[in-house]
Amino acid sequence: MTSFTSPSGNIGCYIDTDYVRCDIKERDWAPPPKPASCPDYTDWGQGLQLEAGKPAEVVCAGDTALTSGNPLAFGDTIVAGSIECTSAPMGISCRDVQHGGEFSLSRQAYHLA
């Protein structure tokens, strides 16, 4: 498993073969309502995750991906299995190049596909 951050440090991610999760410290958006499948003792909406072959989704977890990993410079991409993440001034984008799921995460907004 490899950890990385956005250059600003506002987004922290970890990526492993065919899985990525990114959490965000400060954001201007709110996640969708917490589903019943997310237990009360866990956090909801602090980030996004993508597993190969599945659609991207909002994170329900009691831990964090905000770590002290190395910054991924703007324009750089990190790859693990079929998952690749790219850093840009607008945020972090990750996609499953084999199966098609993806997400983008920034202070201003998030997108799931």
Tab-separated table of N, CA, C and O in Angstrom:
chain	number	residue	atom	x	y	z
A	1	MET	N	0.847	-1.175	0.000
A	1	MET	CA	0.000	0.000	0.000
A	1	MET	C	0.894	1.240	0.000
A	1	MET	O	1.880	1.295	0.731
A	2	THR	N	0.539	2.210	-0.807
A	2	THR	CA	1.296	3.452	-0.916
A	2	THR	C	0.404	4.620	-0.522
A	2	THR	O	-0.737	4.709	-0.979
A	3	SER	N	0.922	5.507	0.313
A	3	SER	CA	0.195	6.713	0.701
A	3	SER	C	0.743	7.904	-0.069
A	3	SER	O	1.933	7.972	-0.357
A	4	PHE	N	-0.143	8.851	-0.382
A	4	PHE	CA	0.281	10.100	-1.003
A	4	PHE	C	-0.704	11.196	-0.631
A	4	PHE	O	-1.804	10.918	-0.151
A	5	THR	N	-0.290	12.433	-0.809
A	5	THR	CA	-1.147	13.574	-0.529
A	5	THR	C	-1.192	14.490	-1.738
A	5	THR	O	-0.362	14.401	-2.640
A	6	SER	N	-2.163	15.389	-1.737
A	6	SER	CA	-2.158	16.474	-2.712
A	6	SER	C	-1.020	17.410	-2.315
A	6	SER	O	-0.592	17.415	-1.150
A	7	PRO	N	-0.507	18.222	-3.235
A	7	PRO	CA	0.572	19.140	-2.870
A	7	PRO	C	0.230	20.069	-1.699
A	7	PRO	O	1.094	20.393	-0.893
A	8	SER	N	-1.046	20.435	-1.557
A	8	SER	CA	-1.463	21.305	-0.447
A	8	SER	C	-1.571	20.542	0.874
A	8	SER	O	-1.626	21.151	1.931
A	9	GLY	N	-1.673	19.203	0.796
A	9	GLY	CA	-1.879	18.393	1.988
A	9	GLY	C	-3.334	18.293	2.410
A	9	GLY	O	-3.650	17.630	3.398
A	10	ASN	N	-4.248	18.908	1.668
A	10	ASN	CA	-5.658	18.877	2.026
A	10	ASN	C	-6.312	17.522	1.708
A	10	ASN	O	-7.315	17.174	2.310
A	11	ILE	N	-5.739	16.783	0.778
A	11	ILE	CA	-6.255	15.466	0.405
A	11	ILE	C	-5.174	14.434	0.681
A	11	ILE	O	-4.013	14.633	0.319
A	12	GLY	N	-5.559	13.362	1.347
A	12	GLY	CA	-4.642	12.258	1.603
A	12	GLY	C	-5.231	10.970	1.056
A	12	GLY	O	-6.427	10.725	1.186
A	13	CYS	N	-4.392	10.172	0.428
A	13	CYS	CA	-4.868	8.948	-0.222
A	13	CYS	C	-3.965	7.774	0.095
A	13	CYS	O	-2.789	7.942	0.412
A	14	TYR	N	-4.538	6.592	-0.020
A	14	TYR	CA	-3.712	5.403	-0.116
A	14	TYR	C	-4.218	4.564	-1.270
A	14	TYR	O	-5.408	4.531	-1.574
A	15	ILE	N	-3.271	3.959	-1.954
A	15	ILE	CA	-3.570	3.166	-3.134
A	15	ILE	C	-2.872	1.826	-2.991
A	15	ILE	O	-1.745	1.747	-2.500
A	16	ASP	N	-3.580	0.782	-3.338
A	16	ASP	CA	-3.050	-0.566	-3.311
A	16	ASP	C	-3.503	-1.222	-4.613
A	16	ASP	O	-4.319	-0.648	-5.341
A	17	THR	N	-3.037	-2.390	-4.886
A	17	THR	CA	-3.432	-3.051	-6.118
A	17	THR	C	-4.954	-3.091	-6.221
A	17	THR	O	-5.617	-3.697	-5.380
A	18	ASP	N	-5.483	-2.369	-7.184
A	18	ASP	CA	-6.906	-2.356	-7.509
A	18	ASP	C	-7.816	-1.713	-6.464
A	18	ASP	O	-9.002	-2.017	-6.398
A	19	TYR	N	-7.280	-0.817	-5.621
A	19	TYR	CA	-8.112	-0.079	-4.656
A	19	TYR	C	-7.459	1.261	-4.348
A	19	TYR	O	-6.243	1.350	-4.221
A	20	VAL	N	-8.291	2.293	-4.219
A	20	VAL	CA	-7.791	3.596	-3.784
A	20	VAL	C	-8.849	4.258	-2.908
A	20	VAL	O	-10.049	4.085	-3.113
A	21	ARG	N	-8.363	4.993	-1.918
A	21	ARG	CA	-9.231	5.786	-1.054
A	21	ARG	C	-8.562	7.128	-0.825
A	21	ARG	O	-7.364	7.198	-0.548
A	22	CYS	N	-9.335	8.203	-0.952
A	22	CYS	CA	-8.842	9.554	-0.689
A	22	CYS	C	-9.789	10.253	0.278
A	22	CYS	O	-11.004	10.247	0.077
A	23	ASP	N	-9.217	10.845	1.325
A	23	ASP	CA	-9.978	11.630	2.298
A	23	ASP	C	-9.565	13.089	2.187
A	23	ASP	O	-8.466	13.402	1.732
A	24	ILE	N	-10.435	13.980	2.648
A	24	ILE	CA	-10.191	15.413	2.530
A	24	ILE	C	-10.366	16.086	3.889
A	24	ILE	O	-11.281	15.753	4.642
A	25	LYS	N	-9.477	17.033	4.205
A	25	LYS	CA	-9.549	17.756	5.481
A	25	LYS	C	-10.601	18.851	5.422
A	25	LYS	O	-11.492	18.923	6.253
A	26	GLU	N	-10.455	19.775	4.471
A	26	GLU	CA	-11.340	20.931	4.364
A	26	GLU	C	-12.071	20.883	3.037
A	26	GLU	O	-11.464	20.667	1.994
A	27	ARG	N	-13.401	21.102	3.110
A	27	ARG	CA	-14.215	21.034	1.900
A	27	ARG	C	-15.345	22.048	1.972
A	27	ARG	O	-15.779	22.435	3.056
A	28	ASP	N	-15.831	22.435	0.793
A	28	ASP	CA	-16.938	23.375	0.673
A	28	ASP	C	-18.239	22.671	0.305
A	28	ASP	O	-19.217	23.324	-0.012
A	29	TRP	N	-18.272	21.358	0.312
A	29	TRP	CA	-19.427	20.571	-0.081
A	29	TRP	C	-19.817	19.631	1.057
A	29	TRP	O	-19.036	19.387	1.953
A	30	ALA	N	-21.039	19.139	0.965
A	30	ALA	CA	-21.535	18.176	1.954
A	30	ALA	C	-21.791	16.840	1.256
A	30	ALA	O	-22.234	16.815	0.106
A	31	PRO	N	-21.529	15.730	1.935
A	31	PRO	CA	-21.816	14.429	1.331
A	31	PRO	C	-23.325	14.188	1.283
A	31	PRO	O	-24.090	14.885	1.947
A	32	PRO	N	-23.746	13.189	0.528
A	32	PRO	CA	-25.170	12.839	0.535
A	32	PRO	C	-25.561	12.310	1.917
A	32	PRO	O	-24.688	12.049	2.750
A	33	PRO	N	-26.843	12.149	2.177
A	33	PRO	CA	-27.272	11.618	3.479
A	33	PRO	C	-26.614	10.270	3.777
A	33	PRO	O	-26.411	9.452	2.879
A	34	LYS	N	-26.314	10.059	5.050
A	34	LYS	CA	-25.680	8.817	5.490
A	34	LYS	C	-26.653	7.658	5.327
A	34	LYS	O	-27.775	7.707	5.842
A	35	PRO	N	-26.246	6.597	4.613
A	35	PRO	CA	-27.155	5.460	4.429
A	35	PRO	C	-27.238	4.599	5.688
A	35	PRO	O	-26.336	4.603	6.524
A	36	ALA	N	-28.286	3.841	5.798
A	36	ALA	CA	-28.473	2.950	6.943
A	36	ALA	C	-27.374	1.893	7.028
A	36	ALA	O	-27.073	1.389	8.107
A	37	SER	N	-26.745	1.587	5.906
A	37	SER	CA	-25.680	0.576	5.886
A	37	SER	C	-24.374	1.073	6.513
A	37	SER	O	-23.475	0.277	6.767
A	38	CYS	N	-24.280	2.363	6.798
A	38	CYS	CA	-23.090	2.937	7.433
A	38	CYS	C	-23.372	3.064	8.935
A	38	CYS	O	-24.206	3.867	9.347
A	39	PRO	N	-22.695	2.267	9.767
A	39	PRO	CA	-22.983	2.264	11.209
A	39	PRO	C	-22.792	3.632	11.871
A	39	PRO	O	-21.973	4.439	11.435
A	40	ASP	N	-23.545	3.877	12.939
A	40	ASP	CA	-23.484	5.159	13.645
A	40	ASP	C	-22.103	5.465	14.211
A	40	ASP	O	-21.746	6.625	14.364
A	41	TYR	N	-21.324	4.454	14.548
A	41	TYR	CA	-20.017	4.675	15.169
A	41	TYR	C	-18.910	4.995	14.153
A	41	TYR	O	-17.768	5.186	14.534
A	42	THR	N	-19.238	5.049	12.871
A	42	THR	CA	-18.233	5.384	11.863
A	42	THR	C	-18.499	6.755	11.271
A	42	THR	O	-19.604	7.293	11.370
A	43	ASP	N	-17.474	7.297	10.633
A	43	ASP	CA	-17.614	8.578	9.929
A	43	ASP	C	-18.203	8.326	8.550
A	43	ASP	O	-18.062	7.251	7.978
A	44	TRP	N	-18.839	9.347	8.031
A	44	TRP	CA	-19.455	9.265	6.713
A	44	TRP	C	-19.088	10.500	5.910
A	44	TRP	O	-19.219	11.614	6.403
A	45	GLY	N	-18.616	10.274	4.697
A	45	GLY	CA	-18.437	11.382	3.767
A	45	GLY	C	-17.128	12.120	3.847
A	45	GLY	O	-16.984	13.172	3.230
A	46	GLN	N	-16.151	11.593	4.561
A	46	GLN	CA	-14.871	12.274	4.671
A	46	GLN	C	-13.982	12.035	3.457
A	46	GLN	O	-12.902	12.584	3.347
A	47	GLY	N	-14.457	11.190	2.525
A	47	GLY	CA	-13.661	10.905	1.343
A	47	GLY	C	-14.397	10.015	0.367
A	47	GLY	O	-15.592	9.757	0.512
A	48	LEU	N	-13.635	9.556	-0.635
A	48	LEU	CA	-14.169	8.716	-1.694
A	48	LEU	C	-13.269	7.505	-1.867
A	48	LEU	O	-12.074	7.567	-1.565
A	49	GLN	N	-13.848	6.418	-2.383
A	49	GLN	CA	-13.052	5.214	-2.611
A	49	GLN	C	-13.480	4.550	-3.901
A	49	GLN	O	-14.597	4.742	-4.382
A	50	LEU	N	-12.560	3.751	-4.437
A	50	LEU	CA	-12.817	3.035	-5.676
A	50	LEU	C	-12.114	1.690	-5.615
A	50	LEU	O	-10.920	1.621	-5.322
A	51	GLU	N	-12.869	0.651	-5.845
A	51	GLU	CA	-12.329	-0.698	-5.938
A	51	GLU	C	-12.503	-1.156	-7.377
A	51	GLU	O	-13.550	-0.922	-7.992
A	52	ALA	N	-11.482	-1.783	-7.932
A	52	ALA	CA	-11.526	-2.222	-9.325
A	52	ALA	C	-12.793	-3.025	-9.597
A	52	ALA	O	-13.169	-3.890	-8.815
A	53	GLY	N	-13.459	-2.708	-10.686
A	53	GLY	CA	-14.657	-3.422	-11.088
A	53	GLY	C	-15.932	-2.954	-10.427
A	53	GLY	O	-17.002	-3.477	-10.730
A	54	LYS	N	-15.843	-1.968	-9.534
A	54	LYS	CA	-17.023	-1.456	-8.843
A	54	LYS	C	-17.117	0.058	-9.053
A	54	LYS	O	-16.118	0.709	-9.320
A	55	PRO	N	-18.311	0.639	-8.892
A	55	PRO	CA	-18.423	2.091	-9.004
A	55	PRO	C	-17.757	2.780	-7.809
A	55	PRO	O	-17.691	2.210	-6.710
A	56	ALA	N	-17.281	3.975	-8.023
A	56	ALA	CA	-16.732	4.779	-6.931
A	56	ALA	C	-17.846	5.099	-5.945
A	56	ALA	O	-19.014	5.183	-6.322
A	57	GLU	N	-17.467	5.298	-4.666
A	57	GLU	CA	-18.471	5.582	-3.646
A	57	GLU	C	-17.902	6.462	-2.540
A	57	GLU	O	-16.694	6.597	-2.391
A	58	VAL	N	-18.818	7.021	-1.771
A	58	VAL	CA	-18.460	7.827	-0.609
A	58	VAL	C	-17.970	6.891	0.498
A	58	VAL	O	-18.487	5.779	0.649
A	59	VAL	N	-16.988	7.343	1.267
A	59	VAL	CA	-16.383	6.514	2.311
A	59	VAL	C	-17.234	6.484	3.574
A	59	VAL	O	-17.702	7.516	4.059
A	60	CYS	N	-17.393	5.288	4.117
A	60	CYS	CA	-17.958	5.043	5.435
A	60	CYS	C	-16.888	4.276	6.194
A	60	CYS	O	-16.651	3.104	5.908
A	61	ALA	N	-16.182	4.941	7.113
A	61	ALA	CA	-15.070	4.284	7.810
A	61	ALA	C	-14.738	5.014	9.103
A	61	ALA	O	-15.029	6.198	9.261
A	62	GLY	N	-14.117	4.297	10.013
A	62	GLY	CA	-13.720	4.866	11.289
A	62	GLY	C	-12.263	5.282	11.333
A	62	GLY	O	-11.782	5.735	12.354
A	63	ASP	N	-11.555	5.136	10.204
A	63	ASP	CA	-10.154	5.539	10.144
A	63	ASP	C	-10.004	6.662	9.119
A	63	ASP	O	-10.995	7.223	8.670
A	64	THR	N	-8.784	6.986	8.747
A	64	THR	CA	-8.570	8.061	7.793
A	64	THR	C	-7.444	7.717	6.826
A	64	THR	O	-6.530	6.968	7.176
A	65	ALA	N	-7.531	8.279	5.641
A	65	ALA	CA	-6.463	8.164	4.646
A	65	ALA	C	-5.593	9.421	4.658
A	65	ALA	O	-4.668	9.531	3.867
A	66	LEU	N	-5.905	10.357	5.547
A	66	LEU	CA	-5.080	11.565	5.673
A	66	LEU	C	-3.799	11.171	6.397
A	66	LEU	O	-3.799	10.971	7.601
A	67	THR	N	-2.743	11.009	5.629
A	67	THR	CA	-1.494	10.494	6.165
A	67	THR	C	-0.346	11.431	5.840
A	67	THR	O	-0.532	12.498	5.281
A	68	SER	N	0.829	10.980	6.159
A	68	SER	CA	2.023	11.770	5.876
A	68	SER	C	2.744	11.267	4.629
A	68	SER	O	3.956	11.374	4.527
A	69	GLY	N	2.004	10.710	3.681
A	69	GLY	CA	2.606	10.243	2.434
A	69	GLY	C	3.217	11.394	1.656
A	69	GLY	O	2.939	12.566	1.912
A	70	ASN	N	4.035	11.061	0.688
A	70	ASN	CA	4.680	12.078	-0.135
A	70	ASN	C	3.667	12.774	-1.031
A	70	ASN	O	2.734	12.136	-1.519
A	71	PRO	N	3.848	14.073	-1.273
A	71	PRO	CA	2.951	14.783	-2.183
A	71	PRO	C	3.075	14.249	-3.608
A	71	PRO	O	4.182	13.942	-4.062
A	72	LEU	N	1.949	14.117	-4.280
A	72	LEU	CA	1.915	13.773	-5.692
A	72	LEU	C	1.832	15.094	-6.450
A	72	LEU	O	0.819	15.789	-6.384
A	73	ALA	N	2.906	15.452	-7.111
A	73	ALA	CA	3.003	16.761	-7.773
A	73	ALA	C	1.935	16.923	-8.847
A	73	ALA	O	1.499	15.937	-9.462
A	74	PHE	N	1.509	18.165	-9.074
A	74	PHE	CA	0.537	18.450	-10.125
A	74	PHE	C	1.022	17.861	-11.443
A	74	PHE	O	2.172	18.039	-11.828
A	75	GLY	N	0.134	17.137	-12.109
A	75	GLY	CA	0.465	16.527	-13.386
A	75	GLY	C	1.013	15.119	-13.277
A	75	GLY	O	1.097	14.404	-14.268
A	76	ASP	N	1.388	14.691	-12.066
A	76	ASP	CA	1.919	13.341	-11.879
A	76	ASP	C	0.790	12.344	-11.655
A	76	ASP	O	-0.274	12.686	-11.133
A	77	THR	N	1.058	11.083	-12.013
A	77	THR	CA	0.099	9.999	-11.879
A	77	THR	C	0.755	8.839	-11.145
A	77	THR	O	1.932	8.564	-11.347
A	78	ILE	N	-0.009	8.177	-10.286
A	78	ILE	CA	0.437	6.974	-9.593
A	78	ILE	C	-0.494	5.849	-10.018
A	78	ILE	O	-1.703	6.052	-10.157
A	79	VAL	N	0.064	4.656	-10.238
A	79	VAL	CA	-0.705	3.527	-10.755
A	79	VAL	C	-0.516	2.310	-9.856
A	79	VAL	O	0.602	2.026	-9.416
A	80	ALA	N	-1.602	1.593	-9.591
A	80	ALA	CA	-1.563	0.306	-8.884
A	80	ALA	C	-2.604	-0.592	-9.534
A	80	ALA	O	-3.801	-0.297	-9.487
A	81	GLY	N	-2.172	-1.666	-10.167
A	81	GLY	CA	-3.109	-2.527	-10.871
A	81	GLY	C	-3.833	-1.735	-11.941
A	81	GLY	O	-3.204	-1.047	-12.735
A	82	SER	N	-5.163	-1.801	-11.939
A	82	SER	CA	-5.935	-1.060	-12.946
A	82	SER	C	-6.346	0.333	-12.466
A	82	SER	O	-7.045	1.046	-13.180
A	83	ILE	N	-5.910	0.735	-11.276
A	83	ILE	CA	-6.276	2.045	-10.720
A	83	ILE	C	-5.155	3.049	-10.958
A	83	ILE	O	-3.978	2.752	-10.699
A	84	GLU	N	-5.533	4.233	-11.428
A	84	GLU	CA	-4.553	5.304	-11.560
A	84	GLU	C	-5.130	6.600	-10.999
A	84	GLU	O	-6.312	6.876	-11.153
A	85	CYS	N	-4.276	7.365	-10.320
A	85	CYS	CA	-4.675	8.647	-9.739
A	85	CYS	C	-3.749	9.726	-10.262
A	85	CYS	O	-2.530	9.527	-10.345
A	86	THR	N	-4.340	10.880	-10.554
A	86	THR	CA	-3.590	12.011	-11.081
A	86	THR	C	-3.858	13.227	-10.210
A	86	THR	O	-4.987	13.478	-9.798
A	87	SER	N	-2.796	13.982	-9.953
A	87	SER	CA	-2.886	15.221	-9.175
A	87	SER	C	-2.952	16.406	-10.128
A	87	SER	O	-2.213	16.463	-11.115
A	88	ALA	N	-3.844	17.333	-9.837
A	88	ALA	CA	-3.992	18.552	-10.632
A	88	ALA	C	-4.299	19.701	-9.681
A	88	ALA	O	-4.726	19.474	-8.545
A	89	PRO	N	-4.106	20.951	-10.112
A	89	PRO	CA	-4.434	22.076	-9.241
A	89	PRO	C	-5.871	22.040	-8.726
A	89	PRO	O	-6.160	22.526	-7.644
A	90	MET	N	-6.792	21.410	-9.478
A	90	MET	CA	-8.191	21.335	-9.066
A	90	MET	C	-8.466	20.206	-8.092
A	90	MET	O	-9.562	20.114	-7.554
A	91	GLY	N	-7.498	19.280	-7.843
A	91	GLY	CA	-7.707	18.184	-6.902
A	91	GLY	C	-7.105	16.888	-7.392
A	91	GLY	O	-6.240	16.864	-8.261
A	92	ILE	N	-7.589	15.787	-6.831
A	92	ILE	CA	-7.119	14.447	-7.174
A	92	ILE	C	-8.221	13.716	-7.936
A	92	ILE	O	-9.385	13.743	-7.519
A	93	SER	N	-7.856	13.063	-9.029
A	93	SER	CA	-8.785	12.237	-9.797
A	93	SER	C	-8.228	10.831	-9.873
A	93	SER	O	-7.032	10.650	-10.110
A	94	CYS	N	-9.099	9.837	-9.658
A	94	CYS	CA	-8.692	8.438	-9.728
A	94	CYS	C	-9.677	7.700	-10.618
A	94	CYS	O	-10.874	7.992	-10.600
A	95	ARG	N	-9.148	6.726	-11.376
A	95	ARG	CA	-10.027	5.962	-12.254
A	95	ARG	C	-9.533	4.535	-12.396
A	95	ARG	O	-8.352	4.253	-12.214
A	96	ASP	N	-10.472	3.677	-12.696
A	96	ASP	CA	-10.202	2.272	-12.981
A	96	ASP	C	-10.097	2.172	-14.498
A	96	ASP	O	-11.112	2.208	-15.195
A	97	VAL	N	-8.878	2.076	-15.016
A	97	VAL	CA	-8.683	2.104	-16.464
A	97	VAL	C	-9.200	0.845	-17.153
A	97	VAL	O	-9.475	0.867	-18.347
A	98	GLN	N	-9.380	-0.229	-16.407
A	98	GLN	CA	-9.861	-1.476	-17.001
A	98	GLN	C	-11.383	-1.576	-16.979
A	98	GLN	O	-11.995	-2.021	-17.939
A	99	HIS	N	-12.021	-1.136	-15.890
A	99	HIS	CA	-13.466	-1.331	-15.719
A	99	HIS	C	-14.282	-0.048	-15.812
A	99	HIS	O	-15.502	-0.109	-15.885
A	100	GLY	N	-13.660	1.122	-15.710
A	100	GLY	CA	-14.363	2.364	-15.964
A	100	GLY	C	-14.850	3.193	-14.801
A	100	GLY	O	-15.323	4.290	-15.016
A	101	GLY	N	-14.777	2.747	-13.543
A	101	GLY	CA	-15.198	3.588	-12.425
A	101	GLY	C	-14.221	4.728	-12.212
A	101	GLY	O	-13.040	4.632	-12.576
A	102	GLU	N	-14.685	5.829	-11.618
A	102	GLU	CA	-13.786	6.952	-11.360
A	102	GLU	C	-14.382	7.913	-10.330
A	102	GLU	O	-15.574	7.902	-10.069
A	103	PHE	N	-13.493	8.736	-9.754
A	103	PHE	CA	-13.924	9.835	-8.897
A	103	PHE	C	-12.937	10.981	-8.992
A	103	PHE	O	-11.792	10.807	-9.410
A	104	SER	N	-13.427	12.153	-8.630
A	104	SER	CA	-12.554	13.317	-8.465
A	104	SER	C	-12.935	13.986	-7.149
A	104	SER	O	-14.093	13.953	-6.735
A	105	LEU	N	-11.923	14.561	-6.497
A	105	LEU	CA	-12.109	15.121	-5.167
A	105	LEU	C	-11.330	16.420	-5.063
A	105	LEU	O	-10.141	16.471	-5.390
A	106	SER	N	-12.014	17.481	-4.628
A	106	SER	CA	-11.369	18.771	-4.423
A	106	SER	C	-12.079	19.498	-3.291
A	106	SER	O	-13.132	19.070	-2.819
A	107	ARG	N	-11.527	20.600	-2.884
A	107	ARG	CA	-12.153	21.428	-1.842
A	107	ARG	C	-13.537	21.895	-2.292
A	107	ARG	O	-14.468	21.977	-1.523
A	108	GLN	N	-13.684	22.182	-3.583
A	108	GLN	CA	-14.921	22.763	-4.112
A	108	GLN	C	-16.013	21.743	-4.383
A	108	GLN	O	-17.200	22.063	-4.281
A	109	ALA	N	-15.653	20.502	-4.778
A	109	ALA	CA	-16.670	19.547	-5.204
A	109	ALA	C	-16.108	18.134	-5.245
A	109	ALA	O	-14.906	17.934	-5.130
A	110	TYR	N	-17.015	17.185	-5.438
A	110	TYR	CA	-16.605	15.806	-5.701
A	110	TYR	C	-17.472	15.272	-6.819
A	110	TYR	O	-18.556	15.800	-7.124
A	111	HIS	N	-16.984	14.215	-7.475
A	111	HIS	CA	-17.714	13.596	-8.579
A	111	HIS	C	-17.485	12.094	-8.519
A	111	HIS	O	-16.346	11.648	-8.334
A	112	LEU	N	-18.539	11.324	-8.663
A	112	LEU	CA	-18.472	9.865	-8.705
A	112	LEU	C	-18.991	9.378	-10.045
A	112	LEU	O	-19.976	9.918	-10.551
A	113	ALA	N	-18.343	8.367	-10.597
A	113	ALA	CA	-18.840	7.785	-11.863
A	113	ALA	C	-18.475	6.319	-11.909
A	113	ALA	O	-17.605	5.862	-11.226
